[in-house]
Amino acid sequence: MKKNSMIKAAAVTGAAMTAVLIPLGGTSYAAGCLSTGCDNKGPVSMNCDDQYTSTVRTVNNNERIAELRWSSTCDAAWVRVHNTSSNPTYNAFGYIEKYNSSGTLLKSLSVAVPDSGNDWSNMLGGASYYYRVCISFQGNEYPLKCSTKF
């Protein structure tokens, strides 16, 4: 094989490999974790907060809202908090809790949301578990409120 033929063959092979490796617009990316492998990982960084994610429970505590978010892609849940209060003095605290079938609390994660912001916790995973979210804020006027289990 002549040198020019080898260079052309290498160029064609390189171009073909580049076309395969460059993602097309609208390409979905695989989730970075699944089930209990998602425990304490971020839903956005793991590509779990996608079009298959839904809000399955919501609880409101004096304009502080906690949503139980469920990803069927990752079989994992997390709490998303919206602090919509007109009084930005108090931080909101959202919690996600993971229970087994006997009702025993296995794990809990939390997120603090200052002023009138929004944020979410890391995930807890596994389709065979039960989850609930709770919301509270600084001050004793309003007690902790929790959703029903999902």
Coordinates of N, CA and C in Angstrom, one line a residue, residues 78-134:
W78 N -36.2 12.3 45.5 CA -35.5 13.4 46.2 C -36.6 14.5 46.5
V79 N -36.2 15.4 47.4 CA -37.1 16.5 47.8 C -36.6 17.8 47.0
R80 N -37.6 18.5 46.4 CA -37.3 19.8 45.8 C -38.1 20.8 46.7
V81 N -37.5 21.9 47.1 CA -38.1 22.8 48.0 C -38.2 24.2 47.3
H82 N -39.4 24.8 47.4 CA -39.6 26.1 46.9 C -40.0 27.0 48.2
N83 N -39.2 27.9 48.5 CA -39.4 28.8 49.6 C -40.1 30.1 49.0
T84 N -41.4 30.1 48.9 CA -42.2 31.2 48.3 C -42.7 32.2 49.3
S85 N -42.2 32.1 50.5 CA -42.8 33.0 51.5 C -42.4 34.5 51.2
S86 N -43.4 35.3 51.6 CA -43.1 36.8 51.5 C -42.2 37.3 52.6
N87 N -42.0 36.4 53.6 CA -41.1 36.8 54.7 C -39.8 36.0 54.5
P88 N -38.8 36.7 54.0 CA -37.5 36.0 53.7 C -36.6 35.8 54.9
T89 N -37.1 36.0 56.1 CA -36.3 36.0 57.3 C -35.9 34.5 57.6
Y90 N -36.8 33.6 57.3 CA -36.6 32.2 57.7 C -36.2 31.3 56.6
N91 N -35.2 30.5 56.8 CA -34.8 29.4 55.9 C -35.8 28.3 55.9
A92 N -36.0 27.7 54.8 CA -36.8 26.5 54.7 C -35.9 25.2 54.7
F93 N -36.4 24.2 55.3 CA -35.6 22.9 55.4 C -36.5 21.8 54.8
G94 N -36.0 21.2 53.8 CA -36.7 20.0 53.2 C -36.0 18.7 53.5
Y95 N -36.8 17.7 53.7 CA -36.3 16.4 54.1 C -36.9 15.3 53.2
I96 N -36.1 14.3 52.8 CA -36.6 13.1 52.2 C -36.2 12.0 53.1
E97 N -37.2 11.1 53.3 CA -37.0 9.9 54.1 C -37.3 8.6 53.3
K98 N -36.5 7.6 53.6 CA -36.6 6.3 52.9 C -37.0 5.3 54.0
Y99 N -38.1 4.5 53.7 CA -38.5 3.5 54.6 C -38.6 2.1 54.0
N100 N -38.4 1.1 54.8 CA -38.6 -0.3 54.2 C -40.0 -0.7 54.4
S101 N -40.4 -1.9 53.9 CA -41.8 -2.3 53.9 C -42.3 -2.5 55.3
S102 N -41.5 -2.6 56.3 CA -41.9 -2.7 57.7 C -42.2 -1.3 58.4
G103 N -41.9 -0.3 57.6 CA -42.1 1.1 58.1 C -40.9 1.7 58.9
T104 N -39.8 1.0 58.9 CA -38.6 1.4 59.5 C -37.9 2.5 58.7
L105 N -37.5 3.6 59.3 CA -36.8 4.7 58.6 C -35.4 4.2 58.4
L106 N -34.9 4.2 57.1 CA -33.6 3.7 56.8 C -32.6 4.8 56.6
K107 N -33.0 5.9 55.9 CA -32.1 7.0 55.6 C -33.0 8.2 55.5
S108 N -32.3 9.4 55.7 CA -32.9 10.7 55.5 C -31.9 11.7 55.0
L109 N -32.3 12.5 54.1 CA -31.4 13.6 53.6 C -32.2 14.9 53.7
S110 N -31.4 16.0 53.8 CA -32.1 17.3 53.9 C -31.4 18.3 53.0
V111 N -32.1 19.4 52.8 CA -31.6 20.5 52.1 C -32.1 21.8 52.7
A112 N -31.3 22.8 52.9 CA -31.7 24.1 53.4 C -31.8 25.1 52.3
V113 N -32.9 25.8 52.3 CA -33.2 26.8 51.2 C -33.4 28.2 51.9
P114 N -32.4 29.1 51.6 CA -32.5 30.4 52.3 C -33.5 31.3 51.6
D115 N -34.0 32.3 52.3 CA -34.9 33.3 51.8 C -36.0 32.8 50.9
S116 N -36.1 33.3 49.7 CA -37.1 32.9 48.8 C -36.5 32.1 47.6
G117 N -35.7 31.2 47.9 CA -35.0 30.4 46.9 C -35.6 29.0 46.6
N118 N -35.0 28.3 45.8 CA -35.4 26.9 45.4 C -34.1 26.1 45.4
D119 N -34.3 24.8 45.8 CA -33.1 23.9 45.8 C -33.7 22.5 46.0
W120 N -32.8 21.5 45.8 CA -33.2 20.1 46.0 C -32.1 19.3 46.7
S121 N -32.5 18.2 47.3 CA -31.6 17.3 48.0 C -30.9 16.4 47.0
N122 N -30.0 15.6 47.5 CA -29.5 14.4 46.8 C -30.6 13.4 46.8
M123 N -30.4 12.3 46.1 CA -31.4 11.2 46.0 C -31.3 10.1 47.0
L124 N -32.4 9.4 47.2 CA -32.4 8.1 47.8 C -33.1 7.2 46.8
G125 N -32.5 6.0 46.6 CA -33.0 5.1 45.5 C -33.5 3.8 46.0
G126 N -34.3 3.2 45.0 CA -34.8 1.8 45.2 C -36.3 1.8 45.0
A127 N -36.8 1.1 44.0 CA -38.2 1.0 43.8 C -39.0 0.3 44.8
S128 N -38.4 -0.6 45.6 CA -39.1 -1.4 46.6 C -39.2 -0.7 48.0
Y129 N -38.8 0.5 48.1 CA -38.9 1.3 49.3 C -40.0 2.3 49.2
Y130 N -40.3 2.9 50.4 CA -41.3 3.9 50.5 C -40.6 5.2 50.9
Y131 N -41.2 6.4 50.4 CA -40.6 7.7 50.6 C -41.6 8.7 51.0
R132 N -41.1 9.6 51.8 CA -42.0 10.8 52.1 C -41.1 12.0 52.2
V133 N -41.7 13.2 52.1 CA -41.0 14.5 52.2 C -41.6 15.3 53.3
C134 N -40.8 16.1 54.0 CA -41.2 16.9 55.1 C -40.6 18.3 54.8

